[in-house]
Protein backbone atom coordinates (compact mmCIF):
# COMPACT_ATOMS: atom_id res chain seq x y z
CA MET A 1 -30.16 7.98 -46.26
CA SER A 2 -31.75 8.10 -42.83
CA PRO A 3 -33.40 5.01 -41.33
CA PRO A 4 -37.16 5.02 -40.60
CA SER A 5 -36.28 5.68 -36.95
CA THR A 6 -32.99 6.15 -35.13
CA ILE A 7 -31.25 4.15 -32.45
CA LEU A 8 -27.57 4.12 -31.59
CA ILE A 9 -25.51 1.08 -32.54
CA ASP A 10 -21.98 1.16 -31.19
CA SER A 11 -19.92 -0.13 -34.11
CA GLY A 12 -16.43 -0.08 -32.63
CA ARG A 13 -14.09 -3.05 -32.74
CA TYR A 14 -14.68 -5.35 -29.82
CA PRO A 15 -12.54 -8.13 -28.41
CA ARG A 16 -13.62 -11.68 -29.13
CA GLY A 17 -13.74 -14.38 -26.54
CA ASN A 18 -16.24 -13.11 -23.96
CA ILE A 19 -18.53 -15.89 -22.81
CA MET A 20 -22.21 -15.23 -23.55
CA GLY A 21 -23.93 -13.90 -20.46
CA ASP A 22 -27.24 -14.86 -18.88
CA LYS A 23 -29.09 -12.02 -20.62
CA ALA A 24 -28.01 -13.21 -24.06
CA ARG A 25 -28.95 -16.81 -23.33
CA ALA A 26 -32.45 -15.65 -22.35
CA THR A 27 -33.38 -13.92 -25.64
CA ASN A 28 -34.60 -15.70 -28.76
CA ASP A 29 -33.31 -13.38 -31.51
CA HIS A 30 -34.96 -13.80 -34.90
CA PHE A 31 -32.66 -13.31 -37.89
CA VAL A 32 -35.71 -13.86 -40.11
CA PRO A 33 -38.55 -11.74 -38.66
CA GLN A 34 -41.80 -13.39 -37.64
CA MET A 35 -43.75 -10.72 -39.54
CA TYR A 36 -42.21 -12.16 -42.72
CA LEU A 37 -42.42 -15.86 -41.80
CA ARG A 38 -46.14 -15.55 -41.02
CA ARG A 39 -46.78 -15.04 -44.72
CA TRP A 40 -45.83 -18.70 -45.15
CA ALA A 41 -47.80 -19.84 -42.12
CA VAL A 42 -51.31 -20.61 -40.93
CA PRO A 43 -52.60 -19.58 -37.49
CA ARG A 44 -52.85 -22.29 -34.84
CA SER A 45 -55.06 -22.16 -31.77
CA GLY A 46 -53.68 -21.97 -28.29
CA ARG A 47 -50.01 -21.18 -27.78
CA GLY A 48 -48.91 -22.58 -31.12
CA GLY A 49 -48.93 -19.21 -32.87
CA HIS A 50 -48.45 -19.44 -36.63
CA GLN A 51 -47.19 -22.65 -38.18
CA LEU A 52 -45.32 -23.25 -41.42
CA ILE A 53 -43.49 -26.22 -42.91
CA ALA A 54 -39.71 -26.37 -42.60
CA ALA A 55 -37.06 -28.77 -43.79
CA PRO A 56 -33.28 -28.95 -43.48
CA ALA A 57 -31.79 -27.49 -46.63
CA ASP A 58 -29.49 -30.52 -46.74
CA ASN A 59 -32.45 -32.90 -46.54
CA PRO A 60 -35.49 -31.18 -48.09
CA ARG A 61 -37.60 -34.35 -48.10
CA SER A 62 -37.61 -34.46 -44.27
CA GLU A 63 -40.14 -31.74 -43.61
CA PHE A 64 -41.64 -30.90 -40.22
CA PRO A 65 -44.19 -28.37 -38.91
CA ALA A 66 -42.62 -25.42 -37.11
CA SER A 67 -43.86 -22.39 -35.23
CA THR A 68 -42.71 -19.02 -36.50
CA ARG A 69 -41.72 -18.32 -32.89
CA ASN A 70 -39.06 -21.01 -32.91
CA ILE A 71 -37.64 -21.02 -36.44
CA GLY A 72 -35.29 -18.53 -38.08
CA SER A 73 -33.89 -17.60 -34.68
CA GLU A 74 -30.98 -18.24 -32.36
CA LYS A 75 -30.45 -17.59 -28.67
CA GLY A 76 -28.56 -14.34 -28.04
CA PHE A 77 -27.70 -13.86 -31.71
CA TYR A 78 -27.56 -10.04 -31.58
CA TRP A 79 -25.99 -9.55 -28.17
CA GLY A 80 -22.65 -7.77 -28.30
CA THR A 81 -20.23 -6.14 -25.91
CA THR A 82 -18.96 -2.57 -25.65
CA PRO A 83 -15.22 -1.85 -25.54
CA GLU A 84 -15.61 -1.84 -21.76
CA GLY A 85 -17.04 -5.37 -21.87
CA VAL A 86 -20.64 -4.36 -21.12
CA GLU A 87 -23.23 -6.52 -22.88
CA HIS A 88 -25.76 -4.71 -25.10
CA HIS A 89 -28.71 -5.61 -27.32
CA HIS A 90 -28.84 -2.43 -29.41
CA THR A 91 -28.80 -4.23 -32.76
CA GLU A 92 -31.91 -6.25 -31.97
CA LYS A 93 -33.73 -3.05 -30.98
CA PHE A 94 -32.61 -1.30 -34.17
CA LEU A 95 -33.73 -4.21 -36.37
CA SER A 96 -37.08 -4.32 -34.56
CA ILE A 97 -37.71 -0.69 -35.55
CA ILE A 98 -36.96 -1.51 -39.19
CA GLU A 99 -39.29 -4.54 -39.00
CA SER A 100 -42.10 -2.49 -37.47
CA GLU A 101 -42.11 0.06 -40.27
CA ALA A 102 -41.69 -2.62 -42.95
CA THR A 103 -44.73 -4.46 -41.59
CA THR A 104 -46.88 -1.50 -42.63
CA ALA A 105 -45.30 -1.51 -46.09
CA PHE A 106 -45.80 -5.26 -46.56
CA ARG A 107 -49.47 -4.92 -45.64
CA ALA A 108 -49.99 -1.99 -47.98
CA LEU A 109 -48.38 -3.84 -50.89
CA LEU A 110 -49.79 -7.33 -50.36
CA ASP A 111 -52.97 -7.21 -48.27
CA LYS A 112 -55.07 -4.57 -50.00
CA ASP A 113 -58.53 -5.92 -50.94
CA GLU A 114 -57.62 -9.21 -49.27
CA GLY A 115 -61.23 -10.35 -49.06
CA SER A 116 -62.03 -9.80 -52.75
CA PRO A 117 -61.04 -12.73 -55.06
CA ALA A 118 -61.42 -10.55 -58.17
CA ALA A 119 -59.15 -7.76 -56.89
CA ASP A 120 -55.61 -7.42 -58.15
CA ALA A 121 -53.03 -9.64 -56.46
CA LEU A 122 -50.21 -7.35 -57.60
CA PRO A 123 -49.63 -4.20 -55.56
CA ARG A 124 -51.59 -1.09 -56.44
CA PRO A 125 -50.25 1.47 -56.81
CA TRP A 126 -47.05 0.26 -58.42
CA PRO A 127 -44.40 1.54 -58.04
CA PRO A 128 -44.95 1.71 -54.28
CA ARG A 129 -45.37 4.96 -52.44
CA PRO A 130 -42.06 6.55 -51.35
CA ALA A 131 -42.64 5.84 -47.65
CA HIS A 132 -43.32 2.16 -48.34
CA ARG A 133 -40.36 1.92 -50.70
CA LEU A 134 -38.13 3.47 -48.03
CA ALA A 135 -39.30 1.03 -45.35
CA MET A 136 -38.93 -1.95 -47.68
CA SER A 137 -35.44 -0.85 -48.78
CA TRP A 138 -34.24 -0.71 -45.19
CA TRP A 139 -35.81 -4.08 -44.44
CA ILE A 140 -34.27 -5.77 -47.50
CA ALA A 141 -30.86 -4.28 -46.73
CA ALA A 142 -31.03 -5.39 -43.11
CA GLN A 143 -32.19 -8.86 -44.15
CA ILE A 144 -29.22 -9.27 -46.47
CA LEU A 145 -26.79 -8.35 -43.70
CA ARG A 146 -28.29 -9.81 -40.54
CA THR A 147 -28.24 -13.59 -41.14
CA PRO A 148 -26.01 -16.36 -39.77
CA ARG A 149 -24.91 -16.94 -43.37
CA GLN A 150 -23.43 -13.43 -43.41
CA ARG A 151 -21.81 -13.95 -40.02
CA GLU A 152 -20.06 -17.09 -41.25
CA ARG A 153 -19.04 -15.34 -44.48
CA LEU A 154 -17.42 -12.54 -42.46
CA TRP A 155 -15.73 -15.04 -40.16
CA ASN A 156 -14.27 -16.92 -43.15
CA LEU A 157 -13.27 -13.65 -44.81
CA ASP A 158 -11.10 -12.93 -41.78
CA GLY A 159 -9.27 -16.18 -42.42
CA SER A 160 -10.55 -17.96 -39.32
CA PRO A 161 -10.09 -21.71 -39.87
CA LEU A 162 -13.05 -22.85 -37.75
CA ASP A 163 -16.77 -22.23 -37.69
CA PRO A 164 -17.72 -19.31 -35.41
CA PRO A 165 -18.37 -20.54 -31.86
CA ARG A 166 -22.02 -20.08 -30.93
CA SER A 167 -21.37 -19.69 -27.19
CA ILE A 168 -18.87 -16.85 -27.51
CA ALA A 169 -19.67 -13.21 -28.26
CA SER A 170 -18.50 -13.45 -31.88
CA ALA A 171 -21.38 -11.16 -32.87
CA ASN A 172 -19.29 -8.01 -32.41
CA HIS A 173 -17.68 -8.07 -35.84
CA HIS A 174 -21.04 -8.86 -37.44
CA ILE A 175 -22.76 -6.05 -35.50
CA ARG A 176 -20.15 -3.57 -36.69
CA TYR A 177 -20.62 -4.79 -40.27
CA ILE A 178 -24.40 -4.28 -40.08
CA ALA A 179 -24.02 -0.79 -38.61
CA GLU A 180 -21.55 0.34 -41.26
CA ASN A 181 -23.32 -1.10 -44.30
CA VAL A 182 -27.08 -1.09 -43.79
CA ALA A 183 -27.63 2.59 -44.76
CA PRO A 184 -25.60 2.58 -48.01
CA LEU A 185 -27.11 -0.79 -48.97
CA ALA A 186 -30.66 0.50 -48.35
CA ALA A 187 -29.90 3.55 -50.51
CA THR A 188 -28.68 1.31 -53.35
CA ILE A 189 -31.81 -0.83 -53.20
CA TYR A 190 -34.10 2.20 -52.99
CA ARG A 191 -32.68 3.71 -56.19
CA ARG A 192 -32.75 0.60 -58.36
CA ALA A 193 -35.68 -0.45 -60.58
CA TRP A 194 -38.10 -2.85 -58.88
CA GLY A 195 -40.12 -5.59 -60.54
CA VAL A 196 -43.03 -7.31 -58.83
CA GLY A 197 -44.43 -10.61 -60.04
CA TYR A 198 -46.93 -13.41 -59.57
CA SER A 199 -45.66 -17.01 -59.70
CA THR A 200 -47.82 -19.95 -60.72
CA PRO A 201 -45.34 -22.37 -59.08
CA CYS A 202 -45.43 -22.09 -55.28
CA LEU A 203 -42.50 -20.25 -53.77
CA LEU A 204 -39.95 -21.29 -51.17
CA THR A 205 -38.26 -19.04 -48.69
CA SER A 206 -35.44 -19.77 -46.27
CA ASP A 207 -33.38 -18.54 -43.34
CA ALA A 208 -31.50 -16.38 -45.88
CA PRO A 209 -34.50 -15.11 -47.87
CA VAL A 210 -32.96 -12.25 -49.89
CA GLN A 211 -30.82 -13.46 -52.76
CA ILE A 212 -28.11 -11.44 -54.48
CA MET A 213 -28.03 -13.65 -57.53
CA ASN A 214 -24.59 -14.98 -58.53
CA ALA A 215 -22.99 -13.13 -55.62
CA GLN A 216 -24.41 -14.47 -52.36
CA ASP A 217 -20.90 -14.92 -50.97
CA ASP A 218 -19.22 -12.01 -52.75
CA SER A 219 -16.61 -10.28 -50.61
CA ASP A 220 -18.13 -6.88 -51.48
CA GLN A 221 -21.85 -7.19 -50.80
CA LEU A 222 -22.54 -3.51 -51.52
CA ARG A 223 -21.00 -3.68 -54.98
CA ALA A 224 -22.75 -6.97 -55.69
CA ALA A 225 -26.12 -5.54 -54.63
CA SER A 226 -25.66 -2.53 -56.91
CA TYR A 227 -25.12 -4.77 -59.96
CA TRP A 228 -26.71 -8.24 -59.81
CA ASP A 229 -30.37 -9.30 -59.69
CA ILE A 230 -31.84 -9.23 -56.18
CA TYR A 231 -34.68 -11.65 -55.46
CA LEU A 232 -37.08 -11.69 -52.51
CA PRO A 233 -40.08 -14.07 -52.27
CA LEU A 234 -42.88 -12.05 -50.67
CA ASP A 235 -45.36 -14.86 -50.00
CA PRO A 236 -46.19 -18.27 -51.54
CA HIS A 237 -47.05 -16.74 -54.94
CA ARG A 238 -45.62 -13.20 -55.14
CA TYR A 239 -42.09 -11.93 -55.34
CA LEU A 240 -39.88 -8.91 -55.80
CA LEU A 241 -37.11 -8.96 -58.39
CA ILE A 242 -34.64 -6.10 -58.78
CA PRO A 243 -33.13 -6.87 -62.19
CA ILE A 244 -29.65 -6.36 -63.53
CA GLN A 245 -29.51 -3.33 -65.83
CA ARG A 246 -28.88 -4.06 -69.51
CA PRO A 247 -29.00 -1.37 -72.22
CA GLN A 248 -31.14 -3.54 -74.50
CA ALA A 249 -33.84 -4.07 -71.82
CA ARG A 250 -35.11 -0.54 -71.32
CA ASP A 251 -38.40 -1.65 -69.80
CA LEU A 252 -36.44 -3.15 -66.88
CA THR A 253 -34.70 0.13 -66.08
CA ILE A 254 -37.88 1.48 -64.46
CA ASP A 255 -40.27 -0.04 -61.92
CA HIS A 256 -42.43 -2.67 -63.60
CA LYS A 257 -44.73 -5.67 -63.25
CA ILE A 258 -43.38 -9.01 -64.42
CA ASP A 259 -45.37 -10.86 -67.07
CA PRO A 260 -46.19 -14.37 -65.73
CA ASN A 261 -46.36 -15.82 -69.24
CA GLY A 262 -43.50 -17.81 -70.68
CA ALA A 263 -41.04 -20.01 -68.85
CA PRO A 264 -41.52 -19.66 -65.07
CA ILE A 265 -38.37 -17.97 -63.80
CA THR A 266 -39.38 -18.78 -60.23
CA ILE A 267 -38.47 -22.47 -60.54
CA PRO A 268 -34.72 -21.70 -60.82
CA LEU A 269 -35.21 -18.97 -58.22
CA ASN A 270 -36.70 -21.54 -55.82
CA GLU A 271 -33.72 -23.79 -56.45
CA THR A 272 -31.34 -20.93 -55.65
CA VAL A 273 -33.16 -20.30 -52.35
CA MET A 274 -32.68 -23.94 -51.41
CA GLU A 275 -29.06 -23.97 -52.58
CA THR A 276 -28.06 -20.93 -50.52
CA ALA A 277 -30.12 -21.48 -47.35
CA HIS A 278 -28.15 -21.45 -44.12
CA ARG A 279 -29.90 -24.35 -42.39
CA HIS A 280 -33.58 -24.44 -43.31
CA ILE A 281 -36.04 -23.85 -46.12
CA PHE A 282 -39.69 -22.92 -45.45
CA TRP A 283 -43.00 -23.13 -47.27
CA HIS A 284 -46.71 -22.71 -46.62
CA PRO A 285 -48.62 -25.86 -45.54
CA ASP A 286 -50.93 -25.50 -48.56
CA HIS A 287 -48.23 -24.52 -51.08
CA ASP A 288 -45.49 -27.15 -51.40
CA PRO A 289 -42.99 -26.12 -54.11
CA ARG A 290 -40.88 -29.29 -54.04
CA PRO A 291 -42.71 -31.38 -56.70
CA ARG A 292 -41.54 -28.96 -59.41
CA LEU A 293 -37.90 -28.85 -58.28
CA ASP A 294 -34.99 -31.13 -59.13
CA LEU A 295 -34.07 -31.74 -55.51
CA ASP A 296 -31.16 -34.09 -56.21
CA GLN A 297 -29.50 -31.66 -58.60
CA VAL A 298 -29.90 -28.74 -56.20
CA LEU A 299 -28.50 -30.81 -53.33
CA ALA A 300 -25.49 -31.73 -55.44
CA ILE A 301 -24.81 -28.05 -56.20
CA ARG A 302 -25.36 -27.11 -52.55
CA GLN A 303 -22.86 -29.71 -51.36
CA GLN A 304 -20.24 -28.47 -53.83
CA ARG A 305 -20.61 -24.76 -52.99
CA PRO A 306 -17.73 -24.50 -50.48
CA ALA A 307 -15.20 -25.81 -53.04
CA ALA A 308 -16.67 -24.98 -56.43
CA GLY A 309 -18.96 -22.03 -55.77
CA GLY A 310 -22.67 -22.01 -56.48
CA SER A 311 -24.75 -22.05 -59.60
CA GLN A 312 -24.97 -19.01 -61.85
CA SER A 313 -28.21 -17.74 -63.32
CA THR A 314 -29.51 -15.17 -65.73
CA PHE A 315 -33.13 -14.28 -66.47
CA SER A 316 -35.12 -12.91 -69.35
CA TYR A 317 -38.71 -11.85 -69.00
CA ALA A 318 -41.31 -9.50 -70.40
CA THR A 319 -43.23 -6.86 -68.48
CA LEU A 320 -46.94 -6.34 -68.05
CA HIS A 321 -48.78 -3.17 -68.96
CA PRO A 322 -48.88 -0.94 -65.85
CA ASP A 323 -52.68 -1.36 -65.62
CA ALA A 324 -52.61 -5.17 -65.97
CA GLY A 325 -52.76 -7.54 -63.03
CA ILE A 326 -53.65 -10.98 -61.66
CA GLU A 327 -56.85 -11.77 -59.78
CA ARG A 328 -56.30 -12.52 -56.09
CA ARG A 329 -58.06 -15.88 -56.37
CA TRP A 330 -54.91 -17.26 -58.00
CA LEU A 331 -53.04 -16.75 -54.74
CA HIS A 332 -55.03 -19.68 -53.34
CA ARG A 333 -55.95 -21.80 -56.37
CA HIS A 334 -53.33 -23.97 -58.01
CA VAL A 335 -53.48 -24.27 -61.77
CA PRO A 336 -52.47 -27.41 -63.68
CA ASP A 337 -49.12 -27.51 -65.45
CA HIS A 338 -50.81 -27.51 -68.88
CA ALA A 339 -52.31 -24.34 -70.34
CA SER A 340 -56.05 -23.86 -69.84
CA SER A 341 -58.65 -21.19 -70.34
CA GLU A 342 -58.58 -20.46 -66.62
CA HIS A 343 -54.81 -20.09 -66.40
CA PRO A 344 -53.81 -16.62 -65.15
CA GLY A 345 -51.38 -16.29 -68.06
CA THR A 346 -51.54 -17.22 -71.72
CA GLU A 347 -50.01 -20.13 -73.61
CA ARG A 348 -46.26 -20.19 -73.91
CA THR A 349 -44.61 -19.55 -77.22
CA THR A 350 -42.44 -22.28 -78.74
CA THR A 351 -38.74 -21.48 -79.07
CA ASP A 352 -35.63 -23.44 -79.94
CA PRO A 353 -34.22 -24.53 -76.54
CA THR A 354 -30.66 -24.84 -77.85
CA ALA A 355 -30.67 -21.33 -79.29
CA THR A 356 -32.24 -19.98 -76.10
CA ALA A 357 -29.60 -21.68 -73.94
CA GLU A 358 -26.78 -20.26 -76.07
CA THR A 359 -28.25 -16.77 -75.87
CA MET A 360 -28.65 -16.95 -72.10
CA LEU A 361 -25.14 -18.33 -71.62
CA ASN A 362 -23.65 -15.54 -73.70
CA ARG A 363 -25.65 -13.00 -71.71
CA LEU A 364 -24.46 -14.47 -68.40
CA ASN A 365 -20.83 -14.42 -69.52
CA THR A 366 -21.22 -10.78 -70.57
CA ASP A 367 -22.78 -9.90 -67.22
CA ILE A 368 -19.96 -11.60 -65.30
CA GLN A 369 -17.31 -9.77 -67.31
CA ARG A 370 -19.05 -6.43 -66.80
CA TYR A 371 -19.19 -7.09 -63.05
CA ARG A 372 -15.50 -7.91 -62.92
CA ASN A 373 -14.75 -4.69 -64.78
CA THR A 374 -16.70 -2.63 -62.23
CA GLY A 375 -14.21 -3.71 -59.57
CA ARG A 376 -11.17 -2.47 -61.44
CA THR A 377 -9.62 0.86 -60.54
């Protein structure tokens, strides 16, 4: 699967231990692109650019305003060295090409009829056009691989006992990993069934925005991405969900729109975003998701992740008719928690919570066992 454009990334093994040069210290490399972060931001006059709200993932009640220029980035993050010791910035250039083409796809999917409150908030057409799907697949794949969270996972996978030093060119191993895996990962994402949805609860994002559910730290990210749910918040009220394939859920084996009725699956998805963030979570100044989250419980799970692993989730949802949609006005208006005649969905059906929990637990256990079986030779 060829990338949208081509640029050479030297992916050979490089020696560690070279001190970061002046060029690397001078660049502010975004591992979460500004074109994505701006969807959670409002424009500011002067040199402020676009501003969103950020908070440390370990202290989500201590929010602060942040410019998209200065968040989701790190000095010299994508600088590497050739086998001859020459510094290069090829990875940043390659990722910028992917971002440029994905920007067009994001706009086509999310910004059509932006000025019309009665227009559909969900993308039309859906499924997306092949060119937009291609650009989005490369962007999602790159976003999974490019983060500091992935760099630390690779470092720990090598058995290194300490955190990776930020002032040393430890990017080389990570750069090689991106170069070797981004194309097959993009191909996997491109071929899977995509679901797009509207969320009544406001959505969080983070400095690790793409979630491979139940497998964020899996040692084989390609295998995990081919099996588990993949979640990407697109803006404060829309999201992409690539669901796990189950024989009994045939409507999820093709591209679909997610029915917003029933229990909001985006509340546990928000909690997963907070649980797995590298350092920060982000939200729009007008769309604070925290009041509907159990922050103390998520923090407890987050703190236990290194020793006990993270939470595990499974989802069940219905699909909308292909011609159905949600009016764009609901991207800006917040509905009350109780059902009303103006709610974008319908009233929820009453079910036995104990029976539902047992069903979902059994389904999750089955999914985990199936995943383990896929790794056996």
